[in-house]
Amino acid sequence: MTGLSTELNMPVDDLLAAPFLLVGSDDEILTAIRQRQQRWGINRLVIREDAIDELAPLLPRLHETTE
């Protein structure tokens, strides 16, 4: 993450909060997506072709409640 932070000239915390990057465990990624939906109203994702197989199993879990 530090390399990407340096390359993009962004602090790591800002990079982790950016709407264009998902990093972490399955639960952390789902939490990040939900937070971005609430914060920015993002309701669609564009997923790079090389990441589809990894992210696809998580998508049905987005509809689960977090209560």
Short mmCIF file of N, CA and C in Angstrom, two decimals:
data_model
loop_
_atom_site.label_atom_id
_atom_site.label_comp_id
_atom_site.label_asym_id
_atom_site.label_seq_id
_atom_site.Cartn_x
_atom_site.Cartn_y
_atom_site.Cartn_z
N MET A 1 0.83 -1.19 0.00
CA MET A 1 0.00 0.00 0.00
C MET A 1 0.87 1.25 0.00
N THR A 2 2.01 1.17 0.67
CA THR A 2 2.89 2.34 0.73
C THR A 2 3.39 2.72 -0.66
N GLY A 3 3.71 1.73 -1.48
CA GLY A 3 4.17 2.02 -2.84
C GLY A 3 3.12 2.74 -3.66
N LEU A 4 1.89 2.28 -3.57
CA LEU A 4 0.79 2.91 -4.29
C LEU A 4 0.54 4.31 -3.75
N SER A 5 0.65 4.46 -2.44
CA SER A 5 0.48 5.76 -1.80
C SER A 5 1.52 6.75 -2.34
N THR A 6 2.73 6.31 -2.44
CA THR A 6 3.81 7.15 -2.96
C THR A 6 3.58 7.46 -4.44
N GLU A 7 3.22 6.42 -5.20
CA GLU A 7 3.01 6.60 -6.64
C GLU A 7 1.89 7.60 -6.93
N LEU A 8 0.82 7.54 -6.15
CA LEU A 8 -0.32 8.43 -6.37
C LEU A 8 -0.22 9.73 -5.57
N ASN A 9 0.84 9.82 -4.75
CA ASN A 9 1.06 11.01 -3.92
C ASN A 9 -0.14 11.28 -3.01
N MET A 10 -0.61 10.20 -2.37
CA MET A 10 -1.75 10.29 -1.45
C MET A 10 -1.37 9.60 -0.15
N PRO A 11 -1.74 10.16 0.98
CA PRO A 11 -1.52 9.45 2.25
C PRO A 11 -2.28 8.13 2.25
N VAL A 12 -1.75 7.13 2.92
CA VAL A 12 -2.36 5.80 2.95
C VAL A 12 -3.81 5.88 3.44
N ASP A 13 -4.08 6.65 4.49
CA ASP A 13 -5.46 6.76 5.00
C ASP A 13 -6.40 7.30 3.95
N ASP A 14 -5.96 8.30 3.19
CA ASP A 14 -6.79 8.86 2.13
C ASP A 14 -7.01 7.83 1.02
N LEU A 15 -5.98 7.09 0.71
CA LEU A 15 -6.07 6.07 -0.32
C LEU A 15 -7.06 4.98 0.07
N LEU A 16 -7.02 4.56 1.33
CA LEU A 16 -7.94 3.54 1.80
C LEU A 16 -9.39 4.03 1.80
N ALA A 17 -9.59 5.32 1.92
CA ALA A 17 -10.94 5.89 1.93
C ALA A 17 -11.42 6.27 0.53
N ALA A 18 -10.55 6.19 -0.45
CA ALA A 18 -10.90 6.60 -1.82
C ALA A 18 -11.94 5.66 -2.42
N PRO A 19 -12.88 6.19 -3.17
CA PRO A 19 -13.94 5.35 -3.74
C PRO A 19 -13.47 4.45 -4.87
N PHE A 20 -12.25 4.64 -5.36
CA PHE A 20 -11.79 3.87 -6.51
C PHE A 20 -10.89 2.69 -6.15
N LEU A 21 -10.78 2.37 -4.85
CA LEU A 21 -9.89 1.30 -4.43
C LEU A 21 -10.54 0.49 -3.33
N LEU A 22 -10.49 -0.83 -3.48
CA LEU A 22 -11.00 -1.74 -2.44
C LEU A 22 -9.86 -2.66 -2.02
N VAL A 23 -9.48 -2.59 -0.76
CA VAL A 23 -8.39 -3.39 -0.24
C VAL A 23 -8.78 -3.93 1.12
N GLY A 24 -8.43 -5.17 1.41
CA GLY A 24 -8.67 -5.73 2.74
C GLY A 24 -9.29 -7.10 2.69
N SER A 25 -9.75 -7.54 3.85
CA SER A 25 -10.43 -8.83 3.95
C SER A 25 -11.81 -8.70 3.30
N ASP A 26 -12.49 -9.82 3.13
CA ASP A 26 -13.84 -9.79 2.57
C ASP A 26 -14.74 -8.84 3.36
N ASP A 27 -14.73 -8.98 4.68
CA ASP A 27 -15.58 -8.13 5.51
C ASP A 27 -15.20 -6.65 5.41
N GLU A 28 -13.90 -6.37 5.34
CA GLU A 28 -13.45 -4.97 5.22
C GLU A 28 -13.89 -4.37 3.88
N ILE A 29 -13.81 -5.17 2.83
CA ILE A 29 -14.23 -4.69 1.51
C ILE A 29 -15.73 -4.43 1.49
N LEU A 30 -16.51 -5.35 2.05
CA LEU A 30 -17.96 -5.15 2.10
C LEU A 30 -18.32 -3.91 2.92
N THR A 31 -17.64 -3.73 4.03
CA THR A 31 -17.87 -2.54 4.85
C THR A 31 -17.54 -1.27 4.07
N ALA A 32 -16.43 -1.29 3.36
CA ALA A 32 -16.02 -0.12 2.57
C ALA A 32 -17.06 0.19 1.49
N ILE A 33 -17.57 -0.84 0.82
CA ILE A 33 -18.58 -0.61 -0.22
C ILE A 33 -19.84 -0.01 0.40
N ARG A 34 -20.28 -0.56 1.52
CA ARG A 34 -21.48 -0.03 2.19
C ARG A 34 -21.28 1.42 2.63
N GLN A 35 -20.09 1.72 3.17
CA GLN A 35 -19.81 3.08 3.61
C GLN A 35 -19.82 4.05 2.43
N ARG A 36 -19.30 3.62 1.31
CA ARG A 36 -19.27 4.48 0.12
C ARG A 36 -20.67 4.67 -0.44
N GLN A 37 -21.50 3.64 -0.32
CA GLN A 37 -22.89 3.79 -0.74
C GLN A 37 -23.57 4.86 0.09
N GLN A 38 -23.34 4.81 1.40
CA GLN A 38 -23.98 5.78 2.29
C GLN A 38 -23.39 7.18 2.12
N ARG A 39 -22.08 7.27 2.03
CA ARG A 39 -21.41 8.57 1.99
C ARG A 39 -21.62 9.30 0.67
N TRP A 40 -21.43 8.57 -0.45
CA TRP A 40 -21.45 9.21 -1.75
C TRP A 40 -22.64 8.78 -2.62
N GLY A 41 -23.45 7.85 -2.13
CA GLY A 41 -24.58 7.38 -2.93
C GLY A 41 -24.16 6.48 -4.08
N ILE A 42 -22.98 5.91 -3.99
CA ILE A 42 -22.50 5.02 -5.05
C ILE A 42 -23.32 3.75 -5.02
N ASN A 43 -23.99 3.44 -6.14
CA ASN A 43 -24.80 2.22 -6.18
C ASN A 43 -24.42 1.30 -7.33
N ARG A 44 -23.32 1.61 -7.99
CA ARG A 44 -22.81 0.74 -9.05
C ARG A 44 -21.29 0.67 -8.93
N LEU A 45 -20.76 -0.48 -9.25
CA LEU A 45 -19.32 -0.67 -9.21
C LEU A 45 -18.81 -1.06 -10.59
N VAL A 46 -17.65 -0.56 -10.92
CA VAL A 46 -16.94 -1.02 -12.10
C VAL A 46 -15.77 -1.84 -11.58
N ILE A 47 -15.71 -3.07 -12.02
CA ILE A 47 -14.69 -3.99 -11.52
C ILE A 47 -13.76 -4.36 -12.67
N ARG A 48 -12.47 -4.22 -12.42
CA ARG A 48 -11.50 -4.62 -13.45
C ARG A 48 -11.66 -6.10 -13.75
N GLU A 49 -11.46 -6.45 -14.99
CA GLU A 49 -11.64 -7.84 -15.43
C GLU A 49 -10.79 -8.81 -14.61
N ASP A 50 -9.58 -8.41 -14.26
CA ASP A 50 -8.71 -9.32 -13.52
C ASP A 50 -9.09 -9.45 -12.04
N ALA A 51 -10.10 -8.68 -11.58
CA ALA A 51 -10.54 -8.76 -10.19
C ALA A 51 -11.93 -9.37 -10.04
N ILE A 52 -12.60 -9.63 -11.14
CA ILE A 52 -13.97 -10.13 -11.09
C ILE A 52 -14.08 -11.44 -10.32
N ASP A 53 -13.21 -12.39 -10.60
CA ASP A 53 -13.30 -13.70 -9.94
C ASP A 53 -13.14 -13.59 -8.42
N GLU A 54 -12.33 -12.65 -7.97
CA GLU A 54 -12.13 -12.47 -6.53
C GLU A 54 -13.29 -11.74 -5.87
N LEU A 55 -13.87 -10.77 -6.55
CA LEU A 55 -14.92 -9.95 -5.95
C LEU A 55 -16.32 -10.54 -6.12
N ALA A 56 -16.54 -11.30 -7.17
CA ALA A 56 -17.88 -11.83 -7.47
C ALA A 56 -18.54 -12.57 -6.30
N PRO A 57 -17.83 -13.40 -5.54
CA PRO A 57 -18.48 -14.10 -4.44
C PRO A 57 -18.96 -13.16 -3.32
N LEU A 58 -18.42 -11.97 -3.25
CA LEU A 58 -18.82 -11.03 -2.21
C LEU A 58 -20.10 -10.27 -2.55
N LEU A 59 -20.40 -10.12 -3.82
CA LEU A 59 -21.51 -9.27 -4.24
C LEU A 59 -22.86 -9.69 -3.66
N PRO A 60 -23.21 -10.97 -3.60
CA PRO A 60 -24.48 -11.33 -2.98
C PRO A 60 -24.56 -10.92 -1.50
N ARG A 61 -23.42 -10.83 -0.84
CA ARG A 61 -23.39 -10.45 0.58
C ARG A 61 -23.69 -8.96 0.79
N LEU A 62 -23.63 -8.17 -0.27
CA LEU A 62 -23.93 -6.74 -0.12
C LEU A 62 -25.37 -6.51 0.30
N HIS A 63 -26.24 -7.45 0.02
CA HIS A 63 -27.66 -7.30 0.36
C HIS A 63 -27.98 -7.78 1.76
N GLU A 64 -27.01 -8.38 2.43
CA GLU A 64 -27.23 -8.81 3.81
C GLU A 64 -27.29 -7.59 4.72
N THR A 65 -28.08 -7.69 5.76
CA THR A 65 -28.13 -6.59 6.73
C THR A 65 -26.92 -6.68 7.64
N THR A 66 -26.55 -5.57 8.23
CA THR A 66 -25.37 -5.53 9.10
C THR A 66 -25.78 -5.32 10.56
N GLU A 67 -27.02 -5.60 10.90
CA GLU A 67 -27.51 -5.38 12.26
C GLU A 67 -27.01 -6.44 13.21
#
